[in-house]
Short mmCIF file of C-alpha atoms in Angstrom, two decimals:
data_model
loop_
_atom_site.label_atom_id
_atom_site.label_comp_id
_atom_site.label_asym_id
_atom_site.label_seq_id
_atom_site.Cartn_x
_atom_site.Cartn_y
_atom_site.Cartn_z
CA UNK A 285 0.00 0.00 0.00
CA UNK A 286 1.35 3.42 -0.99
CA UNK A 287 0.56 6.67 0.80
CA UNK A 288 1.12 10.04 -0.88
CA UNK A 289 0.30 13.59 0.13
CA UNK A 290 -3.06 14.97 -1.11
CA UNK A 291 -3.10 16.74 -4.48
CA UNK A 292 -2.31 20.45 -4.23
CA UNK A 293 -0.38 20.16 -0.95
CA UNK A 294 3.34 20.12 -0.14
CA UNK A 295 5.81 18.76 2.37
CA UNK A 296 8.49 21.17 3.59
CA UNK A 297 11.84 19.72 4.65
CA UNK A 298 14.41 21.20 7.01
CA UNK A 299 16.13 23.88 4.91
CA UNK A 300 12.91 25.09 3.28
CA UNK A 301 11.19 25.30 6.67
CA UNK A 302 14.08 27.33 8.05
CA UNK A 303 13.82 29.73 5.10
CA UNK A 304 10.07 30.07 5.63
CA UNK A 305 10.48 30.61 9.37
CA UNK A 306 13.13 33.25 8.69
CA UNK A 307 10.77 35.12 6.34
CA UNK A 308 7.92 34.76 8.84
CA UNK A 309 10.10 36.17 11.62
CA UNK A 310 11.15 39.11 9.44
CA UNK A 311 7.53 39.94 8.63
CA UNK A 312 6.49 39.70 12.28
CA UNK A 313 9.18 42.24 13.19
CA UNK A 314 7.96 44.74 10.58
CA UNK A 315 4.28 44.36 11.49
CA UNK A 316 5.02 44.77 15.20
CA UNK A 317 7.18 47.82 14.46
CA UNK A 318 3.96 49.38 13.12
CA UNK A 319 2.10 48.59 16.35
CA UNK A 320 0.20 45.48 15.18
CA UNK A 321 -0.55 42.53 17.46
CA UNK A 322 -1.07 38.94 16.36
CA UNK A 323 -4.37 37.05 16.53
CA UNK A 324 -5.39 33.50 15.59
CA UNK A 325 -8.71 32.24 14.27
CA UNK A 326 -9.91 28.64 13.77
CA UNK A 327 -8.93 26.67 10.67
CA UNK A 328 -12.62 25.99 10.06
CA UNK A 329 -15.61 28.30 10.34
CA UNK A 330 -19.34 28.18 9.67
CA UNK A 331 -20.00 27.89 5.94
CA UNK A 332 -22.40 30.85 6.00
CA UNK A 333 -19.55 33.19 7.00
CA UNK A 334 -18.06 32.84 3.51
CA UNK A 335 -21.29 32.52 1.50
CA UNK A 336 -22.54 35.73 3.13
CA UNK A 337 -19.30 37.45 2.14
CA UNK A 338 -18.78 36.03 -1.36
CA UNK A 339 -22.06 34.43 -2.46
CA UNK A 340 -23.19 30.82 -2.81
CA UNK A 341 -20.97 30.31 -5.86
CA UNK A 342 -17.90 30.17 -3.62
CA UNK A 343 -19.01 26.76 -2.30
CA UNK A 344 -17.52 25.08 -5.38
CA UNK A 345 -14.08 26.34 -4.26
CA UNK A 346 -14.36 25.24 -0.63
CA UNK A 347 -13.49 22.20 1.46
CA UNK A 348 -16.90 22.24 3.16
CA UNK A 349 -18.50 19.49 5.22
CA UNK A 350 -21.11 18.66 7.84
CA UNK A 351 -19.88 17.71 11.30
CA UNK A 352 -21.40 15.01 13.49
CA UNK A 353 -24.03 17.44 14.73
CA UNK A 354 -25.02 18.24 11.14
CA UNK A 355 -23.52 21.75 11.23
CA UNK A 356 -22.39 23.23 7.88
CA UNK A 357 -18.67 24.04 8.23
CA UNK A 358 -15.74 24.73 5.91
CA UNK A 359 -11.97 25.00 6.04
CA UNK A 360 -11.23 28.71 5.72
CA UNK A 361 -10.39 29.88 2.16
CA UNK A 362 -9.01 33.19 3.48
CA UNK A 363 -8.72 35.03 6.79
CA UNK A 364 -10.37 38.45 6.33
CA UNK A 365 -13.88 37.10 6.99
CA UNK A 366 -12.79 35.21 10.15
CA UNK A 367 -11.14 38.42 11.40
CA UNK A 368 -14.38 40.35 10.84
CA UNK A 369 -16.25 37.63 12.73
CA UNK A 370 -13.67 37.81 15.55
CA UNK A 371 -14.10 41.59 15.70
CA UNK A 372 -17.89 41.26 16.01
CA UNK A 373 -17.62 38.54 18.67
CA UNK A 374 -14.79 39.92 20.78
CA UNK A 375 -13.75 43.49 19.97
CA UNK A 376 -16.61 45.63 18.65
CA UNK A 377 -17.72 46.93 22.03
CA UNK A 378 -14.65 46.25 24.13
CA UNK A 379 -11.70 47.80 22.31
CA UNK A 380 -10.41 51.33 21.81
CA UNK A 381 -9.96 52.17 18.15
CA UNK A 382 -8.05 52.01 15.97
CA UNK A 383 -7.40 48.29 16.36
CA UNK A 384 -4.26 46.97 14.67
CA UNK A 385 -4.06 43.20 14.27
CA UNK A 386 -2.14 40.78 12.09
CA UNK A 387 -2.35 37.09 11.31
CA UNK A 388 -0.43 34.25 9.70
CA UNK A 389 -1.94 30.93 8.81
CA UNK A 390 -2.92 28.36 6.24
CA UNK A 391 -6.01 28.51 4.02
CA UNK A 392 -7.68 25.96 1.75
CA UNK A 393 -9.33 26.20 -1.67
CA UNK A 394 -10.50 23.38 -3.91
CA UNK A 395 -8.97 24.68 -7.14
CA UNK A 396 -6.94 23.14 -9.92
CA UNK A 397 -3.32 23.11 -8.69
CA UNK A 398 -0.80 24.92 -10.90
CA UNK A 399 2.48 26.78 -10.52
CA UNK A 400 2.17 29.20 -7.62
CA UNK A 401 -1.37 28.03 -6.75
CA UNK A 402 -2.05 25.26 -4.23
CA UNK A 403 -5.03 23.82 -2.40
CA UNK A 404 -3.36 24.53 0.92
CA UNK A 405 -1.59 27.88 1.04
CA UNK A 406 -0.48 30.46 3.60
CA UNK A 407 -1.45 34.09 4.09
CA UNK A 408 0.27 36.78 6.14
CA UNK A 409 -1.91 39.83 6.53
CA UNK A 410 -3.32 42.59 8.70
CA UNK A 411 -6.44 44.60 9.40
CA UNK A 412 -6.62 48.20 10.60
CA UNK A 413 -10.06 48.73 12.10
CA UNK A 414 -11.42 52.14 13.04
CA UNK A 415 -8.74 54.46 11.62
CA UNK A 416 -9.58 57.54 9.62
CA UNK A 417 -8.98 57.44 5.89
CA UNK A 418 -6.89 58.14 3.88
CA UNK A 419 -4.36 58.39 6.74
CA UNK A 420 -4.97 54.77 7.72
CA UNK A 421 -4.81 53.62 4.12
CA UNK A 422 -1.47 55.35 3.59
CA UNK A 423 0.02 53.71 6.69
CA UNK A 424 -1.27 50.26 5.65
CA UNK A 425 0.28 50.63 2.19
CA UNK A 426 3.55 51.78 3.80
CA UNK A 427 3.51 48.71 6.07
CA UNK A 428 2.92 46.41 3.11
CA UNK A 429 5.69 48.01 1.07
CA UNK A 430 8.17 47.87 3.97
CA UNK A 431 7.29 44.24 4.71
CA UNK A 432 8.06 43.18 1.15
CA UNK A 433 11.28 45.22 1.02
CA UNK A 434 12.42 43.60 4.28
CA UNK A 435 12.47 40.26 2.41
CA UNK A 436 14.90 41.74 -0.18
CA UNK A 437 12.23 41.75 -2.90
CA UNK A 438 13.24 44.92 -4.73
CA UNK A 439 11.03 44.95 -7.85
CA UNK A 440 7.61 44.93 -6.18
CA UNK A 441 5.21 47.52 -7.62
CA UNK A 442 2.22 48.74 -5.57
CA UNK A 443 -0.74 49.39 -7.92
CA UNK A 444 -3.35 51.72 -6.39
CA UNK A 445 -6.89 52.76 -7.34
CA UNK A 446 -9.95 54.27 -5.66
CA UNK A 447 -13.13 52.33 -6.41
CA UNK A 448 -15.23 55.35 -5.47
CA UNK A 449 -14.36 56.88 -8.86
CA UNK A 450 -16.01 54.05 -10.81
CA UNK A 451 -18.81 53.58 -8.27
CA UNK A 452 -19.58 57.31 -8.56
CA UNK A 453 -20.01 56.88 -12.31
CA UNK A 454 -22.29 53.89 -11.74
CA UNK A 455 -24.39 56.01 -9.39
CA UNK A 456 -24.61 58.90 -11.86
CA UNK A 457 -25.77 56.63 -14.67
CA UNK A 458 -28.09 54.65 -12.34
CA UNK A 459 -26.50 51.26 -13.05
CA UNK A 460 -28.08 48.36 -11.17
CA UNK A 461 -26.17 46.61 -8.39
CA UNK A 462 -26.17 43.35 -10.33
CA UNK A 463 -24.67 44.98 -13.43
CA UNK A 464 -22.09 46.82 -11.32
CA UNK A 465 -21.02 43.51 -9.80
CA UNK A 466 -20.70 41.90 -13.23
CA UNK A 467 -18.53 44.73 -14.58
CA UNK A 468 -16.29 44.83 -11.48
CA UNK A 469 -15.64 41.10 -11.79
CA UNK A 470 -14.66 41.55 -15.45
CA UNK A 471 -12.34 44.46 -14.59
CA UNK A 472 -10.81 42.43 -11.75
CA UNK A 473 -9.90 39.61 -14.14
CA UNK A 474 -7.54 41.97 -15.97
CA UNK A 475 -8.59 40.61 -19.37
CA UNK A 476 -8.62 43.68 -21.59
CA UNK A 477 -10.13 41.92 -24.59
CA UNK A 478 -13.00 40.61 -22.47
CA UNK A 479 -13.57 44.09 -21.05
CA UNK A 480 -13.65 45.68 -24.49
CA UNK A 481 -16.10 43.01 -25.67
CA UNK A 482 -18.29 43.65 -22.62
CA UNK A 483 -18.39 47.45 -23.07
CA UNK A 484 -18.57 47.77 -26.86
CA UNK A 485 -20.24 45.99 -29.74
CA UNK A 486 -23.75 44.60 -30.02
CA UNK A 487 -24.06 42.80 -26.66
CA UNK A 488 -22.72 45.22 -24.08
CA UNK A 489 -23.24 44.57 -20.38
CA UNK A 490 -24.10 48.26 -19.87
CA UNK A 491 -26.59 49.83 -22.23
CA UNK A 492 -25.04 53.30 -22.12
CA UNK A 493 -22.38 54.19 -24.68
CA UNK A 494 -21.26 57.36 -22.84
CA UNK A 495 -20.46 55.41 -19.68
CA UNK A 496 -18.88 52.55 -21.63
CA UNK A 497 -16.45 54.89 -23.38
CA UNK A 498 -15.52 56.60 -20.09
CA UNK A 499 -14.87 53.25 -18.41
CA UNK A 500 -12.68 52.01 -21.27
CA UNK A 501 -10.55 55.16 -21.11
CA UNK A 502 -10.45 55.27 -17.31
CA UNK A 503 -9.44 51.66 -16.77
CA UNK A 504 -6.61 52.08 -19.29
CA UNK A 505 -4.95 54.79 -17.19
CA UNK A 506 -1.77 53.50 -15.55
CA UNK A 507 1.18 55.65 -14.44
CA UNK A 508 2.59 57.99 -11.81
CA UNK A 509 0.78 60.79 -9.99
CA UNK A 510 0.60 62.89 -13.13
CA UNK A 511 -2.18 60.73 -14.64
CA UNK A 512 -4.46 62.37 -12.07
CA UNK A 513 -4.82 65.28 -14.53
CA UNK A 514 -6.29 62.91 -17.14
CA UNK A 515 -8.63 61.35 -14.56
CA UNK A 516 -9.81 64.82 -13.53
CA UNK A 517 -10.52 65.77 -17.10
CA UNK A 518 -12.35 62.50 -17.80
CA UNK A 519 -14.72 62.62 -14.82
CA UNK A 520 -15.11 66.41 -14.53
CA UNK A 521 -18.85 66.36 -15.44
CA UNK A 522 -19.69 63.73 -12.83
CA UNK A 523 -20.00 65.12 -9.30
CA UNK A 524 -20.56 61.67 -7.76
CA UNK A 525 -16.91 60.72 -8.40
CA UNK A 526 -15.23 63.90 -7.15
CA UNK A 527 -14.92 63.00 -3.45
CA UNK A 528 -13.17 59.75 -4.33
CA UNK A 529 -10.76 61.56 -6.65
CA UNK A 530 -9.93 64.08 -3.90
CA UNK A 531 -9.28 61.21 -1.46
CA UNK A 532 -6.94 59.59 -4.00
CA UNK A 533 -5.04 62.89 -4.34
CA UNK A 534 -4.71 63.17 -0.56
CA UNK A 535 -3.50 59.57 -0.34
CA UNK A 536 -0.76 60.31 -2.89
CA UNK A 537 0.48 63.22 -0.76
CA UNK A 538 0.41 61.06 2.38
CA UNK A 539 2.37 58.26 0.69
CA UNK A 540 5.20 60.73 0.25
CA UNK A 541 5.13 61.45 4.00
CA UNK A 542 5.24 57.69 4.67
CA UNK A 543 8.18 57.42 2.25
CA UNK A 544 6.43 55.07 -0.18
CA UNK A 545 7.88 55.48 -3.66
CA UNK A 546 7.35 52.13 -5.40
CA UNK A 547 3.73 52.74 -6.41
CA UNK A 548 1.77 53.05 -9.63
CA UNK A 549 -1.68 54.56 -10.06
CA UNK A 550 -3.70 51.93 -11.89
CA UNK A 551 -7.37 52.68 -12.51
CA UNK A 552 -7.85 49.07 -13.61
CA UNK A 553 -7.36 47.58 -10.13
CA UNK A 554 -10.83 46.53 -9.02
CA UNK A 555 -10.74 43.85 -6.25
CA UNK A 556 -14.06 42.55 -7.62
CA UNK A 557 -15.94 42.05 -4.34
CA UNK A 558 -18.83 44.26 -3.27
CA UNK A 559 -17.52 45.03 0.21
CA UNK A 560 -14.47 46.98 -1.04
CA UNK A 561 -15.45 50.63 -0.77
CA UNK A 562 -12.49 52.97 -1.31
CA UNK A 563 -8.77 52.69 -1.89
CA UNK A 564 -7.71 49.30 -3.26
CA UNK A 565 -4.26 48.04 -4.14
CA UNK A 566 -2.45 45.04 -5.55
CA UNK A 567 1.28 44.35 -5.52
CA UNK A 568 3.01 42.74 -8.48
CA UNK A 569 6.45 41.17 -8.87
CA UNK A 570 6.91 41.00 -12.67
CA UNK A 571 9.52 38.23 -12.50
CA UNK A 572 6.82 35.78 -11.31
CA UNK A 573 5.02 35.93 -14.65
CA UNK A 574 1.37 34.84 -14.63
CA UNK A 575 1.46 34.52 -10.82
CA UNK A 576 2.96 37.99 -10.33
CA UNK A 577 0.37 39.22 -7.81
CA UNK A 578 1.74 38.68 -4.30
CA UNK A 579 -0.68 40.87 -2.36
CA UNK A 580 -4.16 42.36 -2.48
CA UNK A 581 -5.93 44.76 -0.15
CA UNK A 582 -7.87 47.92 0.40
CA UNK A 583 -10.63 49.56 2.41
CA UNK A 584 -13.79 47.58 2.97
CA UNK A 585 -17.11 47.41 4.79
CA UNK A 586 -17.30 43.71 5.67
CA UNK A 587 -18.32 44.14 9.31
CA UNK A 588 -21.55 45.82 8.18
CA UNK A 589 -22.21 42.92 5.77
CA UNK A 590 -22.06 40.59 8.80
CA UNK A 591 -24.57 42.70 10.76
CA UNK A 592 -22.23 44.92 12.76
CA UNK A 593 -22.05 48.69 12.91
CA UNK A 594 -20.27 50.48 10.08
CA UNK A 595 -16.55 50.85 10.86
CA UNK A 596 -13.73 52.02 8.62
CA UNK A 597 -11.43 49.09 7.89
CA UNK A 598 -8.35 48.64 5.72
CA UNK A 599 -6.26 45.53 5.30
CA UNK A 600 -4.26 43.30 3.02
CA UNK A 601 -3.10 39.71 2.69
CA UNK A 602 0.31 38.67 1.39
CA UNK A 603 0.44 35.37 -0.45
CA UNK A 604 3.23 33.85 1.64
CA UNK A 605 4.02 31.07 -0.86
CA UNK A 606 4.43 33.58 -3.69
CA UNK A 607 6.61 35.71 -1.43
CA UNK A 608 8.87 32.70 -1.03
CA UNK A 609 8.88 32.23 -4.82
CA UNK A 610 9.85 35.90 -5.23
CA UNK A 611 12.67 35.58 -2.69
CA UNK A 612 13.98 32.55 -4.57
CA UNK A 613 13.71 34.40 -7.89
CA UNK A 614 15.15 37.78 -6.85
CA UNK A 615 17.14 37.70 -3.64
CA UNK A 616 20.74 36.60 -3.47
CA UNK A 617 20.93 33.08 -2.12
CA UNK A 618 22.30 33.17 1.42
CA UNK A 619 23.80 30.01 2.87
CA UNK A 620 21.82 29.13 5.95
CA UNK A 621 23.86 28.86 9.14
CA UNK A 622 23.83 25.60 11.06
CA UNK A 623 20.72 24.86 13.06
CA UNK A 624 23.05 24.25 16.03
CA UNK A 625 25.47 26.35 18.08
CA UNK A 626 27.48 23.38 19.27
CA UNK A 627 27.73 19.59 18.93
CA UNK A 628 28.89 17.45 21.84
CA UNK A 629 31.02 14.44 20.82
CA UNK A 630 31.79 11.77 23.45
CA UNK A 631 34.73 9.78 22.09
CA UNK A 632 34.18 6.71 24.27
CA UNK A 633 31.16 4.97 25.77
CA UNK A 634 32.34 5.53 29.33
CA UNK A 635 32.15 9.34 28.95
CA UNK A 636 28.66 9.42 27.40
CA UNK A 637 26.84 10.17 30.67
CA UNK A 638 29.08 13.20 31.31
CA UNK A 639 28.56 14.31 27.70
CA UNK A 640 24.79 14.22 28.23
CA UNK A 641 25.16 16.31 31.41
CA UNK A 642 27.20 18.92 29.53
CA UNK A 643 24.64 18.91 26.71
CA UNK A 644 21.78 19.65 29.12
CA UNK A 645 23.81 22.40 30.81
CA UNK A 646 24.30 24.13 27.45
CA UNK A 647 20.66 23.74 26.42
CA UNK A 648 19.41 25.21 29.69
CA UNK A 649 21.62 28.24 29.05
CA UNK A 650 20.09 28.93 25.66
CA UNK A 651 22.63 27.26 23.37
CA UNK A 652 21.28 25.10 20.53
CA UNK A 653 23.04 21.85 21.29
CA UNK A 654 22.99 18.29 19.98
CA UNK A 655 24.90 15.24 21.20
CA UNK A 656 25.90 11.90 19.69
CA UNK A 657 23.40 9.24 20.78
CA UNK A 658 24.71 6.37 18.62
CA UNK A 659 28.26 5.89 19.97
CA UNK A 660 29.86 6.76 16.61
CA UNK A 661 33.58 6.46 16.05
CA UNK A 662 35.55 9.72 16.39
CA UNK A 663 36.14 10.08 12.62
CA UNK A 664 32.44 9.71 11.89
CA UNK A 665 31.61 12.26 14.58
CA UNK A 666 33.91 14.81 12.97
CA UNK A 667 32.52 14.09 9.50
CA UNK A 668 28.98 14.54 10.79
CA UNK A 669 29.84 17.84 12.52
CA UNK A 670 31.43 19.08 9.30
CA UNK A 671 28.40 18.03 7.24
CA UNK A 672 25.92 19.95 9.39
CA UNK A 673 28.27 22.98 9.44
CA UNK A 674 28.12 23.35 13.22
CA UNK A 675 30.51 26.15 14.29
CA UNK A 676 31.79 24.47 17.48
CA UNK A 677 32.26 20.89 18.62
CA UNK A 678 32.95 19.82 22.20
CA UNK A 679 35.12 16.72 22.34
CA UNK A 680 34.52 14.82 25.58
CA UNK A 681 37.35 12.43 26.50
CA UNK A 682 38.29 10.59 29.71
CA UNK A 683 41.72 12.24 30.01
CA UNK A 684 40.31 15.78 29.75
CA UNK A 685 37.45 14.96 32.12
CA UNK A 686 39.91 13.85 34.80
CA UNK A 687 41.12 17.48 34.83
CA UNK A 688 37.57 18.90 34.77
CA UNK A 689 38.01 20.02 31.16
CA UNK A 690 36.76 19.39 27.62
CA UNK A 691 38.25 20.25 24.24
CA UNK A 692 36.37 22.87 22.19
CA UNK A 693 37.16 22.82 18.47
CA UNK A 694 36.32 25.71 16.14
CA UNK A 695 35.11 23.99 12.98
CA UNK A 696 35.77 27.10 10.86
CA UNK A 697 39.39 27.83 11.84
CA UNK A 698 40.33 24.32 12.99
CA UNK A 699 41.73 25.71 16.25
CA UNK A 700 40.94 23.90 19.49
CA UNK A 701 41.27 24.77 23.17
CA UNK A 702 40.96 23.06 26.54
CA UNK A 703 38.19 24.70 28.58
CA UNK A 704 37.11 24.13 32.19
CA UNK A 705 33.65 22.57 32.26
CA UNK A 706 32.50 25.08 34.86
CA UNK A 707 33.38 27.90 32.42
CA UNK A 708 32.05 26.25 29.25
CA UNK A 709 28.83 28.28 28.99
CA UNK A 710 30.63 31.61 29.39
CA UNK A 711 33.34 30.56 26.94
CA UNK A 712 30.86 29.61 24.21
CA UNK A 713 28.68 32.69 24.68
CA UNK A 714 31.61 35.10 24.67
CA UNK A 715 33.26 33.61 21.62
#
C-alpha cells in the first residue's frame, strides 16, 4: 500500500522550513514595528460566513462538510472574513480604536493546482479597524511596502486605485447593483479583450455608450501621480466621483510622508468584491510571470455585511508562498547557518553520561546543542559535525574529564582549546 500527500499540498523539509520561518520572523518584526498585534482564528468556520461574504458560488471552491451534529462548516479559504467575525464577537464593544491586528496561517481552496497556486496555502496579513482614511490607508500601504522590502524583494510595484471613482459613475448613470457587480468582476480579471467586448459591440453589459467609453478610457490609465490630470478631465462632469478623486489625491500626498515610492496609479485595479469601498491596491512582482500578484488589499465594509455597525477598515493579505517564490527568484541566495550552536562528541562509551550532562547544561543556558546518541567512532563524529556545518564541537574524553576540562574545536578555523567545564557556557557565549 502506498501513501502520498493529497493533491495540491506540499511537504516542507528542514532547509525550506528554516527559510520560511526566517521570512515569517522578518515579517512579524515589521508588522510589530507598526504597532500590530497577532491574533489566531480557527482553521474551520461556519460555511455561511463565507457565503454571506462572497455568495453561494464560492461553495464550489471550498473544502466544506457537515460535522457530526449536522452543522455546515468549511476549512477557511481566506482570513479576512474570520477576522471580521472575531471583531464582532470579541472586539466591537470592548476595544479602543483604531485596532491593529495581524495574522499568519494556512487557508484551503479546492482549485486546480498549478504553478504558484495550491489547495493549501499560507497568508500573512493585517487589518486596521477604526482608523480615519486616507491616513490609515497610507500607513497600511507603507507597512505592506516595507514588509516586502524587508524580504529583499526589490522589484515589487504597488498598484493603487480608488473604487469610489467608478462607483460614482455607476451612481450617476443609475446602473443596477447586479450589473455593477458583473462589470467589477470583469475588470478584476484583468482581461482587456473581455472588457472591451463587454463594453462595446452589439451585446454590451451596460446599455449606455457614454459610460462605456468613459470606463474604457479610465481603466486604461496607468502611471505615476501625473495621470491624475487625465482622470480629472475625464470625470469632470460627474459630481458623484469627485470625493473619491480628492481622497486619492490626498493619499498620494500622504504616501510621500510615509516614504512610499514604489507605487503606480492603476485605474484598472478593481478587487471585484462588493464590500471593497475605497482605496484598493495590488502588488506585483513582474519576475513571477502569470502569478505575479503577491498581495491584495484595500478599504472595505465587511463588518456591516455581517450585521455589525459600520466601521472604517483597511487591510491586506500577502500570499506567503508567492513571497517565497519571489525571494527565490530575486534575492541573493544566502547560505543558511547551522541549526546548532554546538555539537557534543563523546569519544568513548564511558564518557557518554558526562557528555549528556554537559549537553543539558548548554541547552538550559540557551545554546542550541545536539549530542551523539549512537556511539559513533571519532572520525564519523567529525565528519557529521562538518556536514551539518556546526561552528563548534565539544570533544569529551576521559583524560580531559579527569582534569575537569573538555576540548572545544572551532570547525571554521580548525583551532581547538581546553576549557574548564564550569566555564564552558561563558566561553561559548563570549566567543
